[in-house]
PDB file of C-alpha atoms in Angstrom:
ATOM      1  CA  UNK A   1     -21.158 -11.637   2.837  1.00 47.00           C
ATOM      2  CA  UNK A   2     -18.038 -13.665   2.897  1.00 47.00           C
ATOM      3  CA  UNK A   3     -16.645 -14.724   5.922  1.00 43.00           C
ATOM      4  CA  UNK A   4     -12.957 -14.031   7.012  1.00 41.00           C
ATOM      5  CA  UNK A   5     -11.362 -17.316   7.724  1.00 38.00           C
ATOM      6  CA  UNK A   6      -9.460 -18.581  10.539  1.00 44.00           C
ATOM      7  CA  UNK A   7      -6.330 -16.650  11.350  1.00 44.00           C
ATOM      8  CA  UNK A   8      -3.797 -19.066  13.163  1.00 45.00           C
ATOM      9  CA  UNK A   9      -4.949 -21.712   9.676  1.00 40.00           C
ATOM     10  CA  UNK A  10      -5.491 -19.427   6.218  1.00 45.00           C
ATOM     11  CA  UNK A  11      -2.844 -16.967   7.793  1.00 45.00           C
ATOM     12  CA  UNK A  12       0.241 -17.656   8.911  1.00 43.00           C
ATOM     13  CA  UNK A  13       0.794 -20.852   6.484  1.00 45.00           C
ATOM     14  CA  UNK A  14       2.300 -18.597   3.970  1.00 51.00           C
ATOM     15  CA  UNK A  15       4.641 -17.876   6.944  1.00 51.00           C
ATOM     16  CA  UNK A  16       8.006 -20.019   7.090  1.00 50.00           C
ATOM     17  CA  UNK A  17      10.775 -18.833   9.799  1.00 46.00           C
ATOM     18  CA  UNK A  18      13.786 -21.430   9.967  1.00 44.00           C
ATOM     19  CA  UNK A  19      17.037 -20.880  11.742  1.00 41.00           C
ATOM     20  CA  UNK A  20      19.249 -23.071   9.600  1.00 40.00           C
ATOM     21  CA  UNK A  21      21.843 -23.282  12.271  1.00 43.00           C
ATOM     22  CA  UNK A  22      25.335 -22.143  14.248  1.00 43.00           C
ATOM     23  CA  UNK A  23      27.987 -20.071  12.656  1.00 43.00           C
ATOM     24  CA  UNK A  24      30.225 -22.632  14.283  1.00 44.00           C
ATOM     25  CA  UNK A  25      34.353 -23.083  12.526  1.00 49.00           C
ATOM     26  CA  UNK A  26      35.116 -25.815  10.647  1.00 49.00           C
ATOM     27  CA  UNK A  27      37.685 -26.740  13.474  1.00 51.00           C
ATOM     28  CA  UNK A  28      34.798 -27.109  15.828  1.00 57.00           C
ATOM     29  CA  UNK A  29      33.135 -29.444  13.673  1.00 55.00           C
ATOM     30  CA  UNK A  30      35.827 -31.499  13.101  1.00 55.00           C
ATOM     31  CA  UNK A  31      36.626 -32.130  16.940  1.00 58.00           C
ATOM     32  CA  UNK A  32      32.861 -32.547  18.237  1.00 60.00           C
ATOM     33  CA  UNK A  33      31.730 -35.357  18.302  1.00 61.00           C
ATOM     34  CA  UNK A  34      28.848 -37.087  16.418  1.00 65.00           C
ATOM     35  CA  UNK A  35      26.669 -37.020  19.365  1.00 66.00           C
ATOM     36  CA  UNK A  36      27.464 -33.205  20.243  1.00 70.00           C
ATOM     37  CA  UNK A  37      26.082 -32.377  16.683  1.00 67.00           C
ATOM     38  CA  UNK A  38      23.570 -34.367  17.182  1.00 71.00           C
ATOM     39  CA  UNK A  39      22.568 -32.416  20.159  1.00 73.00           C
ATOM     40  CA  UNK A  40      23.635 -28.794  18.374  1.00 67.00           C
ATOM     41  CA  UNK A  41      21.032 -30.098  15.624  1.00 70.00           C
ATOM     42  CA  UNK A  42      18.234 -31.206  18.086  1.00 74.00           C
ATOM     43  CA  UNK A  43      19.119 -28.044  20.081  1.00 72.00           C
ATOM     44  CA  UNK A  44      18.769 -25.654  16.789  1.00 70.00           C
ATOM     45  CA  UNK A  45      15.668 -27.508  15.441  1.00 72.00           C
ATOM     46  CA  UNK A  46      13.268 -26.696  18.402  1.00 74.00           C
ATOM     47  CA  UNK A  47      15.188 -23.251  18.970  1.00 70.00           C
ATOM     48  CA  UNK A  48      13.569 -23.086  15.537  1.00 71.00           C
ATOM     49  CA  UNK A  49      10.219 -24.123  15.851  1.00 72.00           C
ATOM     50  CA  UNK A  50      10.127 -22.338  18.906  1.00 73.00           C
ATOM     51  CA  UNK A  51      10.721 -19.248  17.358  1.00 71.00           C
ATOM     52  CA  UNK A  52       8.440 -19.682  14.144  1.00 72.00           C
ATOM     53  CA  UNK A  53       5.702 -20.414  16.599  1.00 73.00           C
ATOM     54  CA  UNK A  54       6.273 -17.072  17.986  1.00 71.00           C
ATOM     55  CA  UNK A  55       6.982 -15.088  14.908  1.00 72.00           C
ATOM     56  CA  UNK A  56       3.455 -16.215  13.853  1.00 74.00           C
ATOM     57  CA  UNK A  57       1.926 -15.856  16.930  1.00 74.00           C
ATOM     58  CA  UNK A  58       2.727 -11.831  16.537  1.00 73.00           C
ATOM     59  CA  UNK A  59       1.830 -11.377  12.863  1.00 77.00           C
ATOM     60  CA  UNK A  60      -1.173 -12.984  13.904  1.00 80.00           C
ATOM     61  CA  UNK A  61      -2.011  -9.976  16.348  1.00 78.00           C
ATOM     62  CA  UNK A  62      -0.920  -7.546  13.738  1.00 78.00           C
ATOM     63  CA  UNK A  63      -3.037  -8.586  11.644  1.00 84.00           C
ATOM     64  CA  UNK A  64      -5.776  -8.876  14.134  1.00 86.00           C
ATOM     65  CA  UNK A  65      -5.563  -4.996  14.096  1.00 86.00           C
ATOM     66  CA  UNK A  66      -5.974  -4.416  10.866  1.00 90.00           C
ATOM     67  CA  UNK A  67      -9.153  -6.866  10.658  1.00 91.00           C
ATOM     68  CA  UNK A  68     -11.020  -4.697  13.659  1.00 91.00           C
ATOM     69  CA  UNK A  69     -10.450  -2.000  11.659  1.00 91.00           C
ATOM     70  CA  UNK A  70     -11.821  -3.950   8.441  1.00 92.00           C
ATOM     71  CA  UNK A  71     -14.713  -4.888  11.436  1.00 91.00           C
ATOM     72  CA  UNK A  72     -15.600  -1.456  12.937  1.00 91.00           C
ATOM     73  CA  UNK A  73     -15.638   0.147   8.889  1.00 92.00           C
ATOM     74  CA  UNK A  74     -18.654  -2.679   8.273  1.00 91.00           C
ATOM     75  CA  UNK A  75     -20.408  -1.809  11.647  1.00 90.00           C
ATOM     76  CA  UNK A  76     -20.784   1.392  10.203  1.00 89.00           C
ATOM     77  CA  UNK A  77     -21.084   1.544   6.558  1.00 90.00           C
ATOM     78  CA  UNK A  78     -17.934   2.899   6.248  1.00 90.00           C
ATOM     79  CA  UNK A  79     -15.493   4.815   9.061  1.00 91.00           C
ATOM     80  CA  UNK A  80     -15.103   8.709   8.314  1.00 93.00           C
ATOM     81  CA  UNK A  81     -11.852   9.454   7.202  1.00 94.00           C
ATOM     82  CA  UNK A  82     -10.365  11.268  10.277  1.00 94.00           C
ATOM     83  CA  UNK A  83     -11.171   8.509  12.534  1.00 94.00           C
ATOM     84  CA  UNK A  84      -9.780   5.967  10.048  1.00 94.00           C
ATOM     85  CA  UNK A  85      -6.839   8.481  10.376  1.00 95.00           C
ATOM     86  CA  UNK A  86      -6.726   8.082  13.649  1.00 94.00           C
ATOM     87  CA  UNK A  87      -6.952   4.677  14.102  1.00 93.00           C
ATOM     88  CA  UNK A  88      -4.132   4.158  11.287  1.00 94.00           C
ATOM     89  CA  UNK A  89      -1.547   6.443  13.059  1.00 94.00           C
ATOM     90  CA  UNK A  90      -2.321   4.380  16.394  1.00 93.00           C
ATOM     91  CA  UNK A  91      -1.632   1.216  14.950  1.00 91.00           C
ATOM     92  CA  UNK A  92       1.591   2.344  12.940  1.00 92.00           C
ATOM     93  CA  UNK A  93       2.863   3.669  16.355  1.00 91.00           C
ATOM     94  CA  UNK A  94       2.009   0.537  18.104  1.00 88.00           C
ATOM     95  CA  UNK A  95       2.292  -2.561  16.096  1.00 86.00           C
ATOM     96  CA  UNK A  96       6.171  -3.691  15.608  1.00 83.00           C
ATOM     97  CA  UNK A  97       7.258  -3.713  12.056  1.00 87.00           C
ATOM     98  CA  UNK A  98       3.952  -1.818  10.655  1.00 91.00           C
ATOM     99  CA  UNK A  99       5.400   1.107   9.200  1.00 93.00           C
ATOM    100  CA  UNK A 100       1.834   2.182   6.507  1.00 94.00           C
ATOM    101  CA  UNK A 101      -1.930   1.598   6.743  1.00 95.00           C
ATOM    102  CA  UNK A 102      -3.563   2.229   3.391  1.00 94.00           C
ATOM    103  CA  UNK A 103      -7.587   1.872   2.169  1.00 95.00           C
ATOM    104  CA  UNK A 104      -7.822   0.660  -0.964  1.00 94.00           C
ATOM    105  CA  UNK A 105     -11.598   1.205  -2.854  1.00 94.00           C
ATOM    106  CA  UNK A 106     -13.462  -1.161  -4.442  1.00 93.00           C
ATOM    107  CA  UNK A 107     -12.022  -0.417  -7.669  1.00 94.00           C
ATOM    108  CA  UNK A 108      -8.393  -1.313  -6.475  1.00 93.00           C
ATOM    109  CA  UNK A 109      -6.957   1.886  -6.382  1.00 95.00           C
ATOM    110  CA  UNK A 110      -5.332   3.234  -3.413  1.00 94.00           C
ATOM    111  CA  UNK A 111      -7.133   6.520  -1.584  1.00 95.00           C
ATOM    112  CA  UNK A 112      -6.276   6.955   1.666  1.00 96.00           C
ATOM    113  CA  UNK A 113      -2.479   6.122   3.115  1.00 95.00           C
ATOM    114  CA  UNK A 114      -1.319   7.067   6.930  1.00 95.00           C
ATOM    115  CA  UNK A 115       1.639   8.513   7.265  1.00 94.00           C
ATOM    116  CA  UNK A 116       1.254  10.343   3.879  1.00 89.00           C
ATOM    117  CA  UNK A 117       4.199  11.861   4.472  1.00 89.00           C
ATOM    118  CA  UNK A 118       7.012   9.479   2.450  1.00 85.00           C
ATOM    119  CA  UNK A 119       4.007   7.694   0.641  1.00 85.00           C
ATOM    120  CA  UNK A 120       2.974  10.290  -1.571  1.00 85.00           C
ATOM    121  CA  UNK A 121       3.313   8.761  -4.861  1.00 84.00           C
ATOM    122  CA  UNK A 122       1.606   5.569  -3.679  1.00 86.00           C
ATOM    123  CA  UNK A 123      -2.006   7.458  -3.450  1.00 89.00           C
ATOM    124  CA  UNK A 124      -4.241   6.895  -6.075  1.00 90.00           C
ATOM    125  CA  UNK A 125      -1.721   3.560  -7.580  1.00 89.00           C
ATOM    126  CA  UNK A 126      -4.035   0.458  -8.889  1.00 91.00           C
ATOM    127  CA  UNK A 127      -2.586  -2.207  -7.126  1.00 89.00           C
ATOM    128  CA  UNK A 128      -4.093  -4.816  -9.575  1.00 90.00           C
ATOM    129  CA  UNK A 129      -0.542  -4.379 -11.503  1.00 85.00           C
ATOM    130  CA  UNK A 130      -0.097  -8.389 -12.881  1.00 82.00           C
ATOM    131  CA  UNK A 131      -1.961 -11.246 -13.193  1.00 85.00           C
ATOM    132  CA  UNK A 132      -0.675 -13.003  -9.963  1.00 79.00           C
ATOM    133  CA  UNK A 133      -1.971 -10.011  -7.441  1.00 81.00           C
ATOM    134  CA  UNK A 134      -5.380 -10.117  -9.744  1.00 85.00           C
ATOM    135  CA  UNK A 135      -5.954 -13.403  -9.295  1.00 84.00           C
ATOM    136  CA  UNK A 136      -5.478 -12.982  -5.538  1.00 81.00           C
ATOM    137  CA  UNK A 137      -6.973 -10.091  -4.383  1.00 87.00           C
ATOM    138  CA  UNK A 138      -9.931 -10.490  -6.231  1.00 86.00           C
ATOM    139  CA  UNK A 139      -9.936 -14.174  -5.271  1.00 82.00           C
ATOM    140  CA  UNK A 140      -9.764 -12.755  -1.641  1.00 81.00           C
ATOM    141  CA  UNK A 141     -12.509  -9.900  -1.757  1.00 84.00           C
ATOM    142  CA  UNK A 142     -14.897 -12.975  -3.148  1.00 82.00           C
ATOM    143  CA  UNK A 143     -14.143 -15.368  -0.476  1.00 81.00           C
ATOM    144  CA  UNK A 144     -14.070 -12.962   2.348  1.00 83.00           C
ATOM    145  CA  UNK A 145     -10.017 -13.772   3.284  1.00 82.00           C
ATOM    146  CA  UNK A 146      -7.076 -12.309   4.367  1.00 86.00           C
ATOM    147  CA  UNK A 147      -4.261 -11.871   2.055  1.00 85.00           C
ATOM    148  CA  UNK A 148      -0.309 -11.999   2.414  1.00 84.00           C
ATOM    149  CA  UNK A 149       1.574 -10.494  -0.748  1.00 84.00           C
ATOM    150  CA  UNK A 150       5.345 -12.288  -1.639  1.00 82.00           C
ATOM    151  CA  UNK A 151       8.351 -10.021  -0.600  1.00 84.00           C
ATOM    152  CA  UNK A 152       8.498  -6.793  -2.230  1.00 84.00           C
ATOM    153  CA  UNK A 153      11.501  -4.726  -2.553  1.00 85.00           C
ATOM    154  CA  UNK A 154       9.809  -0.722  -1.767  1.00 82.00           C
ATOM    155  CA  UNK A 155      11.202   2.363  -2.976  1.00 76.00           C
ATOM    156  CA  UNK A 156      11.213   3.705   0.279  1.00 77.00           C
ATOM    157  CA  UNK A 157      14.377   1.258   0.665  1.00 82.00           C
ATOM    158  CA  UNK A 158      12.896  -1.575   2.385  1.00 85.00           C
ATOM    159  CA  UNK A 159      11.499  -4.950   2.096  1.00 86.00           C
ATOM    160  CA  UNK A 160       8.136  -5.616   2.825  1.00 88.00           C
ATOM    161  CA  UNK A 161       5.321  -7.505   2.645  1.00 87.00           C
ATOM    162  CA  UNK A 162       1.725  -6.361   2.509  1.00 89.00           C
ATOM    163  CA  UNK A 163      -1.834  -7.733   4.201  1.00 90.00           C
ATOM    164  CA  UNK A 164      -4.941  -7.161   2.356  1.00 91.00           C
ATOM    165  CA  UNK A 165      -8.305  -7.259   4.525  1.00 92.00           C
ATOM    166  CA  UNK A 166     -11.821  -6.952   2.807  1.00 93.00           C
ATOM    167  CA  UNK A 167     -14.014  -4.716   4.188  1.00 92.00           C
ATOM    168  CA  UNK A 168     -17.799  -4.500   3.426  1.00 92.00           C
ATOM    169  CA  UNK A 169     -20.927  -2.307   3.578  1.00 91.00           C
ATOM    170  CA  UNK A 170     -24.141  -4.076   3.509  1.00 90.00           C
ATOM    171  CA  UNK A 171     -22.489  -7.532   2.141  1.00 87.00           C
ATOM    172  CA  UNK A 172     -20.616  -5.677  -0.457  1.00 91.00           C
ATOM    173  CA  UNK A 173     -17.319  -5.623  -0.961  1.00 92.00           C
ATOM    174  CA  UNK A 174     -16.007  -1.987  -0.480  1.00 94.00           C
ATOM    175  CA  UNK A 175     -12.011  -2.375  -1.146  1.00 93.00           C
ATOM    176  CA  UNK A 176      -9.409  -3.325   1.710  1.00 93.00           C
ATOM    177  CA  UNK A 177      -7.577  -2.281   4.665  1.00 94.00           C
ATOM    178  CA  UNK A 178      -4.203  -3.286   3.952  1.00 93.00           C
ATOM    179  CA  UNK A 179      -1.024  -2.760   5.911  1.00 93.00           C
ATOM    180  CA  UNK A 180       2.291  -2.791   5.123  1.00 92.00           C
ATOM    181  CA  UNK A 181       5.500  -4.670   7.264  1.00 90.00           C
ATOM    182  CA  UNK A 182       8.952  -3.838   6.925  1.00 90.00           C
ATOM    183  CA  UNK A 183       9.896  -7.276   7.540  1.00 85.00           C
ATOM    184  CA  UNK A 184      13.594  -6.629   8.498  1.00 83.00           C
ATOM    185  CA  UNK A 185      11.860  -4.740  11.526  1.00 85.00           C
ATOM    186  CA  UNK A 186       9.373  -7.198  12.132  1.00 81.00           C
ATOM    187  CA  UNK A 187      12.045 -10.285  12.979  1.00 78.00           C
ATOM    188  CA  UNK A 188      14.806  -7.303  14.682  1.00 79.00           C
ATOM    189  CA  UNK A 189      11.669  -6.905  17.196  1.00 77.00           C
ATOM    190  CA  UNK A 190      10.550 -10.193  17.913  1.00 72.00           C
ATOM    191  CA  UNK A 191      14.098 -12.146  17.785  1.00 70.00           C
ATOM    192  CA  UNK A 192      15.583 -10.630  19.869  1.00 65.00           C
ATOM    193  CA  UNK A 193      18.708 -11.737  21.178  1.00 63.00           C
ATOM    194  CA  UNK A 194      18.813 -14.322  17.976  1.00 61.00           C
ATOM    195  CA  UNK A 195      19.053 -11.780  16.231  1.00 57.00           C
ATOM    196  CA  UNK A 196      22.964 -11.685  15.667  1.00 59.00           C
ATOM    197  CA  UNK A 197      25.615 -13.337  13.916  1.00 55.00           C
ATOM    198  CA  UNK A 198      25.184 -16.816  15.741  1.00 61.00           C
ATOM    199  CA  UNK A 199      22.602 -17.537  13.882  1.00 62.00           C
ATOM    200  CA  UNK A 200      21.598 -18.087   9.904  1.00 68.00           C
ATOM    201  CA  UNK A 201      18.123 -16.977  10.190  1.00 70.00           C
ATOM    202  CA  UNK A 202      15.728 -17.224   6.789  1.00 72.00           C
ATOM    203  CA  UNK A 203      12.507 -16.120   6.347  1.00 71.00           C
ATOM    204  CA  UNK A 204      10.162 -16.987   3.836  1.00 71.00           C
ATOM    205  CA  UNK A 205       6.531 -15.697   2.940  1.00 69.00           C
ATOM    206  CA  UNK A 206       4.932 -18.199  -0.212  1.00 67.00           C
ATOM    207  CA  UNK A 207       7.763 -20.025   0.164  1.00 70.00           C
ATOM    208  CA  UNK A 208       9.936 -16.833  -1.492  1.00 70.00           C
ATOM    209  CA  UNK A 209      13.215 -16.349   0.632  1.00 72.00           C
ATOM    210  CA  UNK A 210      12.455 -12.706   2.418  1.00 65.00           C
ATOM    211  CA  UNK A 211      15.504 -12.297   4.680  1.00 65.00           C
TER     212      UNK A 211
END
């Protein structure tokens, strides 16, 4: 059975947060000094890494969720569907940004979404819609790995993206746990007070611009 790979590496390298910089006037500019923008740039750029390191560190334990979930369905050949109910409504109320918890089967077709409610034409979609998801969520149920979808603009009015985890039975591969991030959500609760109009904040998943 593949094995999932390290988190913090394979993860979160998709994951790009940069906070370009000040909403300072042009006046501003023009009377500071070469060393104060030197210092507003320093000042920005670990602001910035700062921040992506922490941005990370939380989708990281997001996704850790959805993996014991992945975990506990392989201890026991498969997790009945009112616990996996259960556990899905638990972790939608509890994990910042997580809005949907879906199991897709083997076959790639969705069967079992929490909420339903709002979601109801999602159940029983194939997700394998174009060549780029095909290549890597079947790439990802042979190696055993976690996988991070591009933004995606959702009918439900958001943007999102989605994790894929691979869940097994007996070394098998028996579809995914995936979960689904509003990702406007996601940055509002771990920003914080950055999140305003001092900042130009962008966000990139795959290196496509997501906020």
């Amino acid at each position: 059975m593949p094995k999932f790979l390290d988190l913090k590496t394979h993860l979160l390298a998709p994951l790009a947060v940069l906070i370009i910089g000040f909403a300072l006037s042009l006046l501003l500019w023009q009377q500071a000094s070469h060393q104060q923008i030197a210092l507003i740039k320093k000042s920005v750029s670990i602001q910035a890494d700062l921040t992506k390191t922490d941005i990370s560190k939380s989708i990281q334990s997001n996704l850790l969720a959805l993996k014991r979930m992945a975990d506990r369905w392989q201890v026991k050949g498969g997790t009945p569907y009112a616990q996996w109910q259960r556990d899905a409504r638990n972790y939608v109320k509890d994990q910042p940004g997580l809005t949907t918890v879906e199991w897709v089967d083997d076959s790639y077709y969705i069967r079992w979404i929490e909420p339903e409610k709002g979601n109801e034409k999602a159940k029983g979609l194939y997700i394998l819609y174009n060549e780029e998801r095909t290549k890597a969520l079947v790439g990802a149920s042979e190696k055993g790995s976690i996988t991070l979808t591009s933004p995606l603009d959702l009918i439900q009015g958001y943007k999102a993206f989605i994790a894929y985890v691979p869940v097994y039975v007996n070394g098998r591969f028996d579809g995914f746990i995936a979960g689904i991030f509003n990702i406007e959500e996601v940055l509002r609760n771990y920003l914080g007070d950055l999140y305003s109009n001092e900042f130009h904040i962008q966000f990139s998943i795959n290196n496509v611009k997501a906020f």
